PDB file of C-alpha atoms and ligand atoms in Angstrom:
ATOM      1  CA  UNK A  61     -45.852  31.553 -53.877  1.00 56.00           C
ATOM      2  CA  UNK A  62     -44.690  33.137 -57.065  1.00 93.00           C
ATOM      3  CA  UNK A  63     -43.583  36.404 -55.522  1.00 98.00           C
ATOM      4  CA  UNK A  64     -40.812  35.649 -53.348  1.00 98.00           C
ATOM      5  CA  UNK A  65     -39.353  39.173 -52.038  1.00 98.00           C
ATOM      6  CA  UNK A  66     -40.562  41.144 -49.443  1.00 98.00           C
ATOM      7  CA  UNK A  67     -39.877  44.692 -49.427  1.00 98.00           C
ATOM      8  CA  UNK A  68     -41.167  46.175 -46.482  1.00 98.00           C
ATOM      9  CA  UNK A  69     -40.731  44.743 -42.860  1.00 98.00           C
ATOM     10  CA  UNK A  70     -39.575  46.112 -39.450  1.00 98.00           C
ATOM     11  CA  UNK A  71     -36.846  45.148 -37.307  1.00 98.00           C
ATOM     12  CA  UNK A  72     -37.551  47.604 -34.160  1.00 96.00           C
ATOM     13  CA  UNK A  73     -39.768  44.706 -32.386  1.00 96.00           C
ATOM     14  CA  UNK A  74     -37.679  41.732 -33.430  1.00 97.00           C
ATOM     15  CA  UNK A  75     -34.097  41.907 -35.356  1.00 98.00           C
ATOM     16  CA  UNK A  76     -32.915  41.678 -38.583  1.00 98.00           C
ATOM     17  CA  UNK A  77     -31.665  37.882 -38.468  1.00 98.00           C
ATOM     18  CA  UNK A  78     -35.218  36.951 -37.131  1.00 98.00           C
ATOM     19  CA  UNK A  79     -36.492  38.877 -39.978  1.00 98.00           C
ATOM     20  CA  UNK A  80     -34.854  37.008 -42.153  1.00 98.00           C
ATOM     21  CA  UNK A  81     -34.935  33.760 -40.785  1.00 98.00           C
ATOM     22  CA  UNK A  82     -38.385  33.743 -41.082  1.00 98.00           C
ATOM     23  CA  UNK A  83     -38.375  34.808 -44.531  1.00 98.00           C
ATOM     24  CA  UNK A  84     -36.112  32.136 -45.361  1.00 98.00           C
ATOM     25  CA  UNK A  85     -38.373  30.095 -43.850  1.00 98.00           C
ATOM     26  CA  UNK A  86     -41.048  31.238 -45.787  1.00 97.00           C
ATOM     27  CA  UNK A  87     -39.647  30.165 -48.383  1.00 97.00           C
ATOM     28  CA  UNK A  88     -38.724  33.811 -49.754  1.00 98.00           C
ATOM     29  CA  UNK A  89     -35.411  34.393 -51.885  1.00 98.00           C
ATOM     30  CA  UNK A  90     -35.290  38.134 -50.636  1.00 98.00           C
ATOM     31  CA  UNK A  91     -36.110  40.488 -47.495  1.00 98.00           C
ATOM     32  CA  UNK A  92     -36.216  44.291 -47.897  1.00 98.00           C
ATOM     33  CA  UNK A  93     -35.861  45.583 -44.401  1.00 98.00           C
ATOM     34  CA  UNK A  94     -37.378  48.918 -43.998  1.00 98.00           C
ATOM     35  CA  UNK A  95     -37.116  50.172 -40.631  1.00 98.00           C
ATOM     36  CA  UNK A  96     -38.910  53.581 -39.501  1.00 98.00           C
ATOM     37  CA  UNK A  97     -36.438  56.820 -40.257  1.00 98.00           C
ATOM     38  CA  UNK A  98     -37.991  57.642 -36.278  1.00 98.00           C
ATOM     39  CA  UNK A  99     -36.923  54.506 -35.088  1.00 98.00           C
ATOM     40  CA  UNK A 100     -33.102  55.725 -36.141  1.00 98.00           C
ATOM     41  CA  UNK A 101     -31.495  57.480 -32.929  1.00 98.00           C
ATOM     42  CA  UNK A 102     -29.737  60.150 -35.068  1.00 98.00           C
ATOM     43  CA  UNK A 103     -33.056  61.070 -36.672  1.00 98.00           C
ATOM     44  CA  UNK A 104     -35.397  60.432 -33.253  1.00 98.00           C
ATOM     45  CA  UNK A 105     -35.087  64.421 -32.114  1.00 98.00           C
ATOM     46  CA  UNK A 106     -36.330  65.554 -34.970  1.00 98.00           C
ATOM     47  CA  UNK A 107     -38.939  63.070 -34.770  1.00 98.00           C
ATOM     48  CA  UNK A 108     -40.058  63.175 -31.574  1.00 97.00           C
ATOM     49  CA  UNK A 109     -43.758  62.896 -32.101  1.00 96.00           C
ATOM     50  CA  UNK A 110     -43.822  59.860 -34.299  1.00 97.00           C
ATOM     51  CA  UNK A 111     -44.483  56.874 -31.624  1.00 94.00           C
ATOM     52  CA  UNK A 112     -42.067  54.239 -29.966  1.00 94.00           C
ATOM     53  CA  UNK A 113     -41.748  50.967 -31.439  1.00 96.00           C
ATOM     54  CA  UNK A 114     -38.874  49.942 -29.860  1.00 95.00           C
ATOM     55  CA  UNK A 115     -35.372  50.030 -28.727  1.00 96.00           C
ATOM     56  CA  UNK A 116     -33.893  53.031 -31.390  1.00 98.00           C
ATOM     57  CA  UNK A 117     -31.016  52.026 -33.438  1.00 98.00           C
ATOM     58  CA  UNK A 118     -28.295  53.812 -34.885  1.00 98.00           C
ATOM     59  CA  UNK A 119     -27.937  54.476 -38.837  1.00 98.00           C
ATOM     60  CA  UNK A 120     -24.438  52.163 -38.794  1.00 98.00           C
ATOM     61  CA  UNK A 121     -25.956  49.302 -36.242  1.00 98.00           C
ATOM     62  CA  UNK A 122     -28.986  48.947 -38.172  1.00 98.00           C
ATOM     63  CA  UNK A 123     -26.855  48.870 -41.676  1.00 98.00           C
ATOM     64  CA  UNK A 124     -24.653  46.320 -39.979  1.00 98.00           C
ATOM     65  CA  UNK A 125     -27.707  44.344 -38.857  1.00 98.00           C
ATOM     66  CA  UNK A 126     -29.207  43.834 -41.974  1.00 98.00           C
ATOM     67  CA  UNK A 127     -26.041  43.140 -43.779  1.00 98.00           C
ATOM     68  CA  UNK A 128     -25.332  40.583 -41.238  1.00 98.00           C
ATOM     69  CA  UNK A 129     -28.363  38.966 -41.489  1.00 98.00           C
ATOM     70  CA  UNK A 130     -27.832  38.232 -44.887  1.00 97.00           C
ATOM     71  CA  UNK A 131     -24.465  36.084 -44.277  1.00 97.00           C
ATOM     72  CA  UNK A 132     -26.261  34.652 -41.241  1.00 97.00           C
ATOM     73  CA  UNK A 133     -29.342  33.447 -42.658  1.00 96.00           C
ATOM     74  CA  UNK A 134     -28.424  32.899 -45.901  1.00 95.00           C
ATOM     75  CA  UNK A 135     -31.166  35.335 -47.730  1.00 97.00           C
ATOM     76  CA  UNK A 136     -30.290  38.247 -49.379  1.00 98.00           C
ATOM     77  CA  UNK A 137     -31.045  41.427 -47.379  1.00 98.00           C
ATOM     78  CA  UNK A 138     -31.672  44.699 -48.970  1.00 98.00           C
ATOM     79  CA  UNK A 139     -31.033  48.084 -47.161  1.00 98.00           C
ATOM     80  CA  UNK A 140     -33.980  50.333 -47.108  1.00 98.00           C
ATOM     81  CA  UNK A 141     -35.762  53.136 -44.857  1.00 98.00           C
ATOM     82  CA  UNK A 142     -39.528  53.857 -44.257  1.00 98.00           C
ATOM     83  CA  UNK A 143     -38.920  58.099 -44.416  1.00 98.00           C
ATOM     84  CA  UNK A 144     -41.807  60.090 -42.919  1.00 98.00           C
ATOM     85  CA  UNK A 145     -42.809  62.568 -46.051  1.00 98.00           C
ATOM     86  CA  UNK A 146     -44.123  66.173 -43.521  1.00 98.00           C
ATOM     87  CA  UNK A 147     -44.034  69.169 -45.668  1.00 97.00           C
ATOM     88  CA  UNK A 148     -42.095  71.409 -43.120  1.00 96.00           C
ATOM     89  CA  UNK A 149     -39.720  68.568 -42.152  1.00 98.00           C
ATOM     90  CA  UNK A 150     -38.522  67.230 -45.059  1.00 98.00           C
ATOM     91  CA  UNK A 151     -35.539  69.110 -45.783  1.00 98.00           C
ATOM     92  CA  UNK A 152     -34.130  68.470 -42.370  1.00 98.00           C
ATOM     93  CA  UNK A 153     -35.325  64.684 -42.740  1.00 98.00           C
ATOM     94  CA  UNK A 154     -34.344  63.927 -46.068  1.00 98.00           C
ATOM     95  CA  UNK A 155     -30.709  65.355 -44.596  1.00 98.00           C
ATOM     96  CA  UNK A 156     -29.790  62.188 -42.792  1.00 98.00           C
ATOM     97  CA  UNK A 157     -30.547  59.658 -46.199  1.00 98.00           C
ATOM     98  CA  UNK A 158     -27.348  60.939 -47.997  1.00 98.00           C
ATOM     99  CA  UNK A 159     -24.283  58.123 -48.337  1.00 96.00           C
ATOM    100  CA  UNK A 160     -25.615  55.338 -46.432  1.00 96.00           C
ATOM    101  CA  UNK A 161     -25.915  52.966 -48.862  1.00 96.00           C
ATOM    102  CA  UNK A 162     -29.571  52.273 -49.053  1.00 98.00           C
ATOM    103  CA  UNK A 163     -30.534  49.921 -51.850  1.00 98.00           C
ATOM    104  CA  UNK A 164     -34.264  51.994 -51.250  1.00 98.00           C
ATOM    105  CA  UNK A 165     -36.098  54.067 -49.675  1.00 99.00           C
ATOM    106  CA  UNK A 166     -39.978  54.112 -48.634  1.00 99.00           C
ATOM    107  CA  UNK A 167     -41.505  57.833 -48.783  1.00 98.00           C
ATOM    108  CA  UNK A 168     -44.610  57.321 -46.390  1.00 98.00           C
ATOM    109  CA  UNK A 169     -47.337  59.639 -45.409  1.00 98.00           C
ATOM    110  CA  UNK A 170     -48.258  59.147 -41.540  1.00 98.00           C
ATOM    111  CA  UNK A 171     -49.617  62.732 -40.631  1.00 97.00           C
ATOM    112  CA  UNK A 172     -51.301  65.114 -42.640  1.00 97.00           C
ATOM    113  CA  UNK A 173     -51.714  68.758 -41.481  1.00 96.00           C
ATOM    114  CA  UNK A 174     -50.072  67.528 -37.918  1.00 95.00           C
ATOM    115  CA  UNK A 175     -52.397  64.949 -36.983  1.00 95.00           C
ATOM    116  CA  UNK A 176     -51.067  61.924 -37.395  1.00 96.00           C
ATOM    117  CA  UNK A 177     -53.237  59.242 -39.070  1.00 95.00           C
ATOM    118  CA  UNK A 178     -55.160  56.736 -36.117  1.00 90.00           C
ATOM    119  CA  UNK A 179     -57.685  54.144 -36.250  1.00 85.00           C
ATOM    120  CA  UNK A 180     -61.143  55.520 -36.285  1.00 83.00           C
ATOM    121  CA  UNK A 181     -60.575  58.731 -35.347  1.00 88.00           C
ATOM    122  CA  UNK A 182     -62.033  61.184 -38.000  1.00 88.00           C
ATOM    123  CA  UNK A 183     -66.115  60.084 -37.784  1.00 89.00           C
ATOM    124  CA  UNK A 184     -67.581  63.450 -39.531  1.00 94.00           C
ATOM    125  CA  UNK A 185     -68.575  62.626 -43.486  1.00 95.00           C
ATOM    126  CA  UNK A 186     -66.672  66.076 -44.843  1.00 96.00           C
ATOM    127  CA  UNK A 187     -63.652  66.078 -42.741  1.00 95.00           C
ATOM    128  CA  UNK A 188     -62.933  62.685 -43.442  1.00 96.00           C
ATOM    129  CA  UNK A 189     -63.108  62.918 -47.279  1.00 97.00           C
ATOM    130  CA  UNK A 190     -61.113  66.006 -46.970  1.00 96.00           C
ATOM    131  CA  UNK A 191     -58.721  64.364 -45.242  1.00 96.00           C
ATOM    132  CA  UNK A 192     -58.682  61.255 -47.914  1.00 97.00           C
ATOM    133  CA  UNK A 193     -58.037  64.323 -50.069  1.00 98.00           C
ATOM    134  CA  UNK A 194     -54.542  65.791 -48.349  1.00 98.00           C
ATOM    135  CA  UNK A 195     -53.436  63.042 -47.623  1.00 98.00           C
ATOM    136  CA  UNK A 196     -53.630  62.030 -51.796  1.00 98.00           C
ATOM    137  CA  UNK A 197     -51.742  65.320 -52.363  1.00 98.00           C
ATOM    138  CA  UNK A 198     -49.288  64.918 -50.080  1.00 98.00           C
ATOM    139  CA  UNK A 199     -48.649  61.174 -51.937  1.00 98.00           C
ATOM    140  CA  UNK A 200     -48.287  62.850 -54.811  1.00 98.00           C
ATOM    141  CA  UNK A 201     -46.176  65.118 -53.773  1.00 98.00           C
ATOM    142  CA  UNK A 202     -43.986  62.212 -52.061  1.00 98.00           C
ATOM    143  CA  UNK A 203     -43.993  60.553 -55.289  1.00 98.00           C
ATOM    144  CA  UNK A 204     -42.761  63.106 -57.175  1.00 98.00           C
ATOM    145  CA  UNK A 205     -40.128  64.988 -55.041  1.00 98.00           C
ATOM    146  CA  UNK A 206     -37.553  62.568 -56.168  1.00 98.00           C
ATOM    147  CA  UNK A 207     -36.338  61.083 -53.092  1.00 98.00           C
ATOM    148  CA  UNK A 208     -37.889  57.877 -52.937  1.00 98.00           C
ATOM    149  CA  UNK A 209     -37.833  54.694 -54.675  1.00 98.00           C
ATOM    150  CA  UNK A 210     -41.491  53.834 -53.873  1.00 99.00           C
ATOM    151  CA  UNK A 211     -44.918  55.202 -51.824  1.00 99.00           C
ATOM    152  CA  UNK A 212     -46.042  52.793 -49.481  1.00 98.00           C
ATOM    153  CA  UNK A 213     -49.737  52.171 -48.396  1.00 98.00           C
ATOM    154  CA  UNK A 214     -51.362  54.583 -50.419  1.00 98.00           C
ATOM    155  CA  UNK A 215     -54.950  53.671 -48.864  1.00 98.00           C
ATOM    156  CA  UNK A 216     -53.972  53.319 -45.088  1.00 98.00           C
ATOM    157  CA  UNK A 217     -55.768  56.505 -44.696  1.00 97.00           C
ATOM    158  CA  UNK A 218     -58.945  54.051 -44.643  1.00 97.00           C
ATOM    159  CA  UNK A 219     -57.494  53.159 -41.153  1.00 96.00           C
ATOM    160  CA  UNK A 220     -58.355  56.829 -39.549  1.00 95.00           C
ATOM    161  CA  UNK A 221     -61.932  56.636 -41.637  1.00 90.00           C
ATOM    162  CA  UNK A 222     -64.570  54.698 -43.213  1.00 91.00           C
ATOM    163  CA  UNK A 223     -65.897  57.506 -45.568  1.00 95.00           C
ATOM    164  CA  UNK A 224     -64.223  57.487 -48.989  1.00 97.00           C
ATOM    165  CA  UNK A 225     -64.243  60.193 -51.285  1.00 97.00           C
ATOM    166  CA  UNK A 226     -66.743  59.419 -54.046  1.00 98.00           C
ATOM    167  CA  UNK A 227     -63.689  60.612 -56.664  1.00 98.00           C
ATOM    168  CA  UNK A 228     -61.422  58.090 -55.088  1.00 98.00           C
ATOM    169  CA  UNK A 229     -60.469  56.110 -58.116  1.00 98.00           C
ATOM    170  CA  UNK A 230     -59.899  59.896 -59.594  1.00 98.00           C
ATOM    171  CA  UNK A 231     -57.380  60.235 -57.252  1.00 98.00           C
ATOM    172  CA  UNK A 232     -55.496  56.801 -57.282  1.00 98.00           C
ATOM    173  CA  UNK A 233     -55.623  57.328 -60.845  1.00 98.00           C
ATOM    174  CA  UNK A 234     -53.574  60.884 -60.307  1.00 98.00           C
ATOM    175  CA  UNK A 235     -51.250  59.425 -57.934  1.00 98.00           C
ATOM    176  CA  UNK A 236     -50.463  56.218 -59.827  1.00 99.00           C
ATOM    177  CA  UNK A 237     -50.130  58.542 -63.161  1.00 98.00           C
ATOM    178  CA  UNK A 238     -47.673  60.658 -61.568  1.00 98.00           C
ATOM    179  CA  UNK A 239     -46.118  57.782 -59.945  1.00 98.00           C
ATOM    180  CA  UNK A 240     -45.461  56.254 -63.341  1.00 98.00           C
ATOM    181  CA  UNK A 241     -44.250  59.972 -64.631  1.00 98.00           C
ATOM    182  CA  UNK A 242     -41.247  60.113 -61.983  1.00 98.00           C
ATOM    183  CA  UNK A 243     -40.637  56.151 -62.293  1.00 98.00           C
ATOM    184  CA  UNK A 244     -41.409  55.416 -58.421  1.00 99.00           C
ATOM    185  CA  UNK A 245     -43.210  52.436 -57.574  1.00 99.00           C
ATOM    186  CA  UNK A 246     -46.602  52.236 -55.467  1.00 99.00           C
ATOM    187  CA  UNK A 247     -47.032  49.783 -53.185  1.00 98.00           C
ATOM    188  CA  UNK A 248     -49.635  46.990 -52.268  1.00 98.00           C
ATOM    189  CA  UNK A 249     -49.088  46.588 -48.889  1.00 98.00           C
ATOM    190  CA  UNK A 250     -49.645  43.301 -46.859  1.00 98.00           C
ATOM    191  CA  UNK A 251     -51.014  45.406 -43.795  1.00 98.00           C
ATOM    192  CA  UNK A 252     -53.906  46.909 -46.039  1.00 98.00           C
ATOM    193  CA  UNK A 253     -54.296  44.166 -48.518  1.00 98.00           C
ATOM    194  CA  UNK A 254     -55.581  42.064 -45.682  1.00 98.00           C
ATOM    195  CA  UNK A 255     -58.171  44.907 -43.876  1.00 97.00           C
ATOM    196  CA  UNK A 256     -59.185  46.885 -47.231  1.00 97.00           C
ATOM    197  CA  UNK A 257     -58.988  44.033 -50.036  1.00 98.00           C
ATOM    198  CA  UNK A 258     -61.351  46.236 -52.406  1.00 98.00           C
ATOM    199  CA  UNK A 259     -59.206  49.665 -52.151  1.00 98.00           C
ATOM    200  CA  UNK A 260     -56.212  48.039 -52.772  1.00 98.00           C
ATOM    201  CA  UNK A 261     -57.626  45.890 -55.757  1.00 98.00           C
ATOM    202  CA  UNK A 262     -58.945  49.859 -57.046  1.00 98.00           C
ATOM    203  CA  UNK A 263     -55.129  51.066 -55.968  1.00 98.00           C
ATOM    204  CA  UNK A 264     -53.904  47.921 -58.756  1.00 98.00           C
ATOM    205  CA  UNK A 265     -55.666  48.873 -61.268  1.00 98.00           C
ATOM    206  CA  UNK A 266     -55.028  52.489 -61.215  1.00 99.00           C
ATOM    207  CA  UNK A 267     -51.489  51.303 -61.445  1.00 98.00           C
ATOM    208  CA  UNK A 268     -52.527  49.023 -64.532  1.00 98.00           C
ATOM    209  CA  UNK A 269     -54.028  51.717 -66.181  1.00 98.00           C
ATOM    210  CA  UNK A 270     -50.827  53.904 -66.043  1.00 98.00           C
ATOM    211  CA  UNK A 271     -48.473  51.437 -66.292  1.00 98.00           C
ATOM    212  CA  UNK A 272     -47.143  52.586 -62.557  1.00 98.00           C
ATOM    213  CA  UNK A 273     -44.169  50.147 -61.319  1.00 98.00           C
ATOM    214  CA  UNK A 274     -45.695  48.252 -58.264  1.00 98.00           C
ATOM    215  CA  UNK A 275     -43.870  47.488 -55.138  1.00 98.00           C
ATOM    216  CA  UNK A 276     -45.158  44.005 -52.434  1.00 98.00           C
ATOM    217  CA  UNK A 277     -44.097  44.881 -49.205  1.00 98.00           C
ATOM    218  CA  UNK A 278     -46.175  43.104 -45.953  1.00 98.00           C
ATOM    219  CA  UNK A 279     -44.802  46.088 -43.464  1.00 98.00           C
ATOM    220  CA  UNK A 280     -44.488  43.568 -40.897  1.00 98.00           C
ATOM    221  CA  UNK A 281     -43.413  44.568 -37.624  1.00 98.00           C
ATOM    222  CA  UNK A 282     -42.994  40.604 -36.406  1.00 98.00           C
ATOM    223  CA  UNK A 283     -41.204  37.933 -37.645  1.00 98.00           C
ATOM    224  CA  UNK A 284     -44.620  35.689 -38.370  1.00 97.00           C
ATOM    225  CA  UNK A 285     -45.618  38.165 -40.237  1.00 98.00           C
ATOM    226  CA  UNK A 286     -43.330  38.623 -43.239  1.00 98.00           C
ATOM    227  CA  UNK A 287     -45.008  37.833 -46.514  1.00 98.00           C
ATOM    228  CA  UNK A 288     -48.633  37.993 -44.799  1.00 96.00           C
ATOM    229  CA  UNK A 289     -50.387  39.034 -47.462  1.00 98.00           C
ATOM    230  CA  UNK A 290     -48.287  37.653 -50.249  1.00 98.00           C
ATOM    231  CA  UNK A 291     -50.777  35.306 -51.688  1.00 97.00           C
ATOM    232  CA  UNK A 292     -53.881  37.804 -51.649  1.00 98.00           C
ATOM    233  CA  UNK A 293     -51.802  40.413 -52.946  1.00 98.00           C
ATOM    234  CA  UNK A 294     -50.767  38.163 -55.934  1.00 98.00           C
ATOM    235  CA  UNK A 295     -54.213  37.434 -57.071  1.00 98.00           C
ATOM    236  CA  UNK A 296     -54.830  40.802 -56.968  1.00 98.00           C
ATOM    237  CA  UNK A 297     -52.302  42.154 -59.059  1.00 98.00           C
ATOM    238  CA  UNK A 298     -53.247  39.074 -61.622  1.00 98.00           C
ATOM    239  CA  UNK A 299     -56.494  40.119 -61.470  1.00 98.00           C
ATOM    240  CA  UNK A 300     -55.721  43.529 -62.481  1.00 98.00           C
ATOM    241  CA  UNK A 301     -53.484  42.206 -65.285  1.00 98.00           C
ATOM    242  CA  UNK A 302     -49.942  43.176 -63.436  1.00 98.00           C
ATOM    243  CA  UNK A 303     -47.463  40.569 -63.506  1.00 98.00           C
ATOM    244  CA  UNK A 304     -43.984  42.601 -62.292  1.00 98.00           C
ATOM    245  CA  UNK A 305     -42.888  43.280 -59.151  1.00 98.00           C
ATOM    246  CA  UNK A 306     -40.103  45.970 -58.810  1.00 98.00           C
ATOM    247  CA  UNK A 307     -37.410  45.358 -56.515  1.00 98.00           C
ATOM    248  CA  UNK A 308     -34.151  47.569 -56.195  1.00 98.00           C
ATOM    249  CA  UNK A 309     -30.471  47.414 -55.297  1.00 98.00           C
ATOM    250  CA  UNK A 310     -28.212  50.119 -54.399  1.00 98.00           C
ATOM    251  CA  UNK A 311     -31.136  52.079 -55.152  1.00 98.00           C
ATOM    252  CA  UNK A 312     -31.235  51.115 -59.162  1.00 98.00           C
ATOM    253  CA  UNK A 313     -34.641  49.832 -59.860  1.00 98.00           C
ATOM    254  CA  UNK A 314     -35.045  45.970 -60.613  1.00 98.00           C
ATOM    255  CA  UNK A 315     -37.825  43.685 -61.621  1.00 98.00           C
ATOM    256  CA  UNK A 316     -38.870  40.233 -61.584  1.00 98.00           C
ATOM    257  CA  UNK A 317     -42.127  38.599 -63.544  1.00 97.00           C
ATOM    258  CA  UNK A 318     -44.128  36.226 -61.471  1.00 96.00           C
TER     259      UNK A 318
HETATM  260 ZN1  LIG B 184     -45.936  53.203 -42.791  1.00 61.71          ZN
HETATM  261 ZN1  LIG B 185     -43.942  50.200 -42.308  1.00 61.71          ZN
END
């Protein structure tokens, strides 16, 4: 395994020295932990809808945590937040990032219009491509607002729907343009690199084409499985002629050749 960070992965079901234990074991030099902004007790009211993973932490535990981690293990751990990107909700959201001492954060897309994003649940043709549609818009828009260090998963909408828009490599080619444009990284994402290999191999080479910074994250929300994608999503990204991954620290953009 060339690519030897991970950076996205949950804590909520596990901890943050299991984490990275099992990175370590995996033989990675790095763990980005990203937990859920609604898994965050401060945060949980105004997140209320967003579903229960787990025992909530606080902002300074989970900090702690991760740091900790690090000296236990013997890994470095970077500090980093999956942030729920709602149009309505972001002002009040993106309130609680400020002076925390992330080294990044995610912007993700998990609702669009108030209906948060489920396995097979859209099974009409035109709402679904509709939907494929919003939810592009509002990754742009995540991209762009200047908050966020990367985009995760930009085709787990393929979880709610089969039906693709026939002008979807239009629109990964619009996101990963404007992705590139703002200098925020899209990410291939070990949760959909395993279910919907041939979107995210069309996601890599939209980033090719536009020269978009590209994040590997596996989202794992267990210990077994950090880096589950890792070699899949390498020969993807050689295959579409990408051979960075960006990492950050203190929320300064990094990046390694593999
Ligand atoms: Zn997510
Ligand atoms: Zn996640």
């Amino acid at each position: 395994m060339t690519i030897d960070t991970d950076f996205h992965s949950h804590v909520a079901r596990s901890s943050a020295r299991q984490m990275a234990q099992t990175a370590r074991e995996k033989g990675l030099r790095m763990l980005g932990l990203s937990e859920h902004i609604f898994q965050m007790s401060e945060a949980r009211p105004t997140l209320q809808h967003m579903p229960d993973e787990g025992p909530l932490l606080s902002f300074s535990a989970y900090s702690e945590a991760v740091r900790a981690a690090a000296q236990e293990v013997s890994i470095e751990t970077r500090l980093g937040l999956e942030v729920d990107f709602i149009p309505g909700l972001n002002e009040q959201i993106q309130a609680f990032l400020p002076g925390r001492n992330w080294d990044f954060l995610i912007g993700s897309v998990h609702e669009v219009d108030g209906v948060i994003i489920l396995d097979d649940s859209v099974t009409n043709r035109e709402k679904s491509e509709a939907r494929w549609l919003r939810y592009f818009a509002l990754l742009r828009q995540a991209a762009t607002c200047g908050a966020f260090s990367l985009v995760s998963h930009p085709v787990r909408m393929r979880i709610e729907s089969a039906f693709l828009p026939p002008t979807l490599d239009e629109e990964l080619e619009r996101l990963a343009a404007e992705a590139a444009r703002c200098d925020v990284a899209l990410e291939i994402n070990g949760y959909d690199v395993l279910r919907y290999t041939n979107l995210v191999r069309r996601l890599a080479r939209a980033c090719a084409l536009h020269h978009t910074p590209v994040s590997v994250g596996s989202d794992a929300h267990y210990p077994a499985r950090v880096a589950q994608a890792h070699q899949l999503s390498e020969e993807i990204l050689r295959e579409a002629g990408i051979h960075e991954v960006r990492i950050w620290r203190r929320m300064e953009p990094e990046a390694y050749q593999f």
